[in-house]
Coordinates of C-alpha atoms in Angstrom, one line a residue:
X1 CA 27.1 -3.1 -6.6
X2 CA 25.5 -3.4 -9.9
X3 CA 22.2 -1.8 -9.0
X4 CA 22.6 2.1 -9.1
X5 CA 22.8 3.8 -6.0
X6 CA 19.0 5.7 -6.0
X7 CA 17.0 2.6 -7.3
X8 CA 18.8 0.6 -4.9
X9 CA 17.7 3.1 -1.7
X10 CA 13.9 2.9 -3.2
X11 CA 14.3 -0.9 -3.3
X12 CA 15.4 -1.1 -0.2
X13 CA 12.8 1.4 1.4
X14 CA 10.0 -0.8 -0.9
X15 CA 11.2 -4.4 0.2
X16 CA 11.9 -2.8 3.6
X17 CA 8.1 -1.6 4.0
X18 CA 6.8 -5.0 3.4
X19 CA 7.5 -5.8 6.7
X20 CA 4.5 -3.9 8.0
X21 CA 1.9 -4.8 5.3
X22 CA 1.4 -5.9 1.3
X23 CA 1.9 -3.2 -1.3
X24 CA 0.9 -2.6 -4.8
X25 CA 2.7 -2.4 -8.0
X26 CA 2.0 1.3 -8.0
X27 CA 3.2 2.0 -4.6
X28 CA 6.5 0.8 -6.5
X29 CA 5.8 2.8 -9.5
X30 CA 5.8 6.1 -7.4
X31 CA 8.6 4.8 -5.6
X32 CA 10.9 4.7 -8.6
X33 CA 9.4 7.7 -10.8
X34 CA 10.6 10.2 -7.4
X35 CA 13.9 9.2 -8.1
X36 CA 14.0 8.5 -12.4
X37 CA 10.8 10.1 -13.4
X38 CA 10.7 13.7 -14.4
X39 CA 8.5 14.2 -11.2
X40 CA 5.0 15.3 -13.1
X41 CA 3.1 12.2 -14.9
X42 CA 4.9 8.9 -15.1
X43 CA 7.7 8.4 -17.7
X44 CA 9.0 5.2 -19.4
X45 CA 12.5 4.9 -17.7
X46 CA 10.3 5.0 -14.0
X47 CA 7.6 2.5 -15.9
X48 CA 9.9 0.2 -17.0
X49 CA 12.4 0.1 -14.0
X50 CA 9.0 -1.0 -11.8
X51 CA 8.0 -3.9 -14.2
X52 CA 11.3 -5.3 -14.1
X53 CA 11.8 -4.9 -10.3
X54 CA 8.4 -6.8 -10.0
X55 CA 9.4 -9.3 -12.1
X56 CA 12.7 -10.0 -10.1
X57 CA 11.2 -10.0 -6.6
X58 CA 8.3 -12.6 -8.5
X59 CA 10.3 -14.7 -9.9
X60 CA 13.1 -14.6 -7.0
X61 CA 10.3 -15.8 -4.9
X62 CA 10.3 -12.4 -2.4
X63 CA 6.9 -11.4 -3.1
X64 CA 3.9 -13.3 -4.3
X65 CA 0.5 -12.5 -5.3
X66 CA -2.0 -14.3 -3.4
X67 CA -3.9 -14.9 -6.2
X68 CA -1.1 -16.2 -8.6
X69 CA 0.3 -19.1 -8.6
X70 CA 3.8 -19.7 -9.0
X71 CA 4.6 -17.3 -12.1
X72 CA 1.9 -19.5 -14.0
X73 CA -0.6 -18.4 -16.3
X74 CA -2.1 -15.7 -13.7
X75 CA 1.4 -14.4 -13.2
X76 CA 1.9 -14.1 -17.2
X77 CA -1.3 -12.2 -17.7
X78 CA -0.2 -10.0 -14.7
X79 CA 2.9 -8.7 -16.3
X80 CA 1.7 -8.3 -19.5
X81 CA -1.4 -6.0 -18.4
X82 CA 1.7 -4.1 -16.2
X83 CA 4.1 -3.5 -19.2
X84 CA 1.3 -1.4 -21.2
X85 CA 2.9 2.3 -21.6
X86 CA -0.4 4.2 -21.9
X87 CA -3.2 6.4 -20.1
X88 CA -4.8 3.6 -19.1
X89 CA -3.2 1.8 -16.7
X90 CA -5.0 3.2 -14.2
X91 CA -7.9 1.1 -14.9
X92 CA -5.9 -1.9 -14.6
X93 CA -6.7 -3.8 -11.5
X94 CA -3.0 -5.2 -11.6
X95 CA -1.7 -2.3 -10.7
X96 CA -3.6 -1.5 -7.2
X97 CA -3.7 -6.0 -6.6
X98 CA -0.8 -6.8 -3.6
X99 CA 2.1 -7.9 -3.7
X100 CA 3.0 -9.5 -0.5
X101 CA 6.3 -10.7 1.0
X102 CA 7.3 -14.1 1.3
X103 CA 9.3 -15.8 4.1
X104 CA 12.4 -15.4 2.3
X105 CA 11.4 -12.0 2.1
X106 CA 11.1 -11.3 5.6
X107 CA 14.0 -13.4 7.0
X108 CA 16.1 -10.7 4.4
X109 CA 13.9 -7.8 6.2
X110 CA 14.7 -8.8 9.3
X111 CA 18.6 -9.9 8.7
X112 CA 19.3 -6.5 6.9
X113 CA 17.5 -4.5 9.9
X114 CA 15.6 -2.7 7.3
X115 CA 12.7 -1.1 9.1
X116 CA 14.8 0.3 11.4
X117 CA 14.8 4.4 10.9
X118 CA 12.6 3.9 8.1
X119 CA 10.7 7.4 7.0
X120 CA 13.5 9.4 9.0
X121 CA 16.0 11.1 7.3
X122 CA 18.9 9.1 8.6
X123 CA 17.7 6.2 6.5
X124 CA 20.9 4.8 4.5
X125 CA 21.8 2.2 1.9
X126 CA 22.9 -1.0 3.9
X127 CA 25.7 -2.3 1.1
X128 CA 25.2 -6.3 2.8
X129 CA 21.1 -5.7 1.7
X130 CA 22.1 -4.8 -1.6
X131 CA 25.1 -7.3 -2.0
X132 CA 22.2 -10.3 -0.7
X133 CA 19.4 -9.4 -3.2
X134 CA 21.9 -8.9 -6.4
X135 CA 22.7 -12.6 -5.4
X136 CA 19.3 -13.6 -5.0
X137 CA 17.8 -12.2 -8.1
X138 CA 21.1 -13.3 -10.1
X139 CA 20.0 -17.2 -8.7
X140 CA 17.0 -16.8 -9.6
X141 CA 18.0 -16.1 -13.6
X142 CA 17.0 -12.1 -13.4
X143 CA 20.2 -10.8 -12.4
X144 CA 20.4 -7.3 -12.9
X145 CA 21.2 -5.4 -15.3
X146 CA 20.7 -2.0 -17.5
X147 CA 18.8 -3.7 -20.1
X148 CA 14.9 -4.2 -19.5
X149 CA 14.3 -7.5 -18.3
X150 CA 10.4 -7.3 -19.7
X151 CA 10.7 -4.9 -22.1
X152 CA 7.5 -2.5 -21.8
X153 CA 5.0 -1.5 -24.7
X154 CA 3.9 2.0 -25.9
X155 CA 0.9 1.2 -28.0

């Protein structure tokens, strides 16, 4: 398992969820700053993992925005407006604009049993989920790894 355990739990939990509805960028954002962020405020280690977990499910083809095509030119301004480290992301419509799950996506959901127990605290890390979506991402050409896959800017 490449993926450390606590991102891979909130990945889980976040591609898990999908099966009940779209979510936002920033759904992932808070996601990932409970379990790297210092807890008050958004940091650059939470900021950066959630811009390179977007673009992996993107360009893996497990979540689409309905509005962008195919990582095209909508796509490119979408992650660029997302890697801006400032106090003004919040005006950013790409943050709160869903991300929705793709067949593949909830074939994976379903095979991995991943909405079962979710929001209890029996929820656990299912090892085959994590083991499947290092494979997908790594056939995709965004395997994972600890160096940022869309390196974020602090202007």
């Amino acid at each position: 398992m490449n993926i450390p355990y606590s991102v891979a739990l909130e990945l889980q939990y976040c591609v898990g969820s999908m099966a009940l509805d779209c979510f936002n960028p920033f759904y992932y954002l808070n996601a990932f700053n409970g379990v790297l962020g210092c807890g008050v405020g958004y940091d650059r280690v939470s900021w950066q993992m959630t811009v390179d977990v977007i673009h992996r499910l993107v360009k893996s083809k497990m979540v689409y925005y309905p509005w962008a095509q195919d990582g095209g030119e909508e796509y490119d301004r979408l992650i660029e407006a997302l890697r801006i480290f400032d106090d003004k992301w919040a005006t950013r419509a790409e943050w709160f604009d869903d991300l929705c799950p793709t067949n593949l996506c909830l074939d994976l959901i379903e095979r991995h049993d991943l909405t079962n127990g979710m929001g209890f605290d029996g929820y656990r890390l299912s090892g085959s989920f994590v083991d499947e979506i290092e494979g997908v991402f790594e056939k995709s050409g965004v395997p994972w790894s600890d160096k940022p896959l869309v390196p974020i800017v602090v202007p």
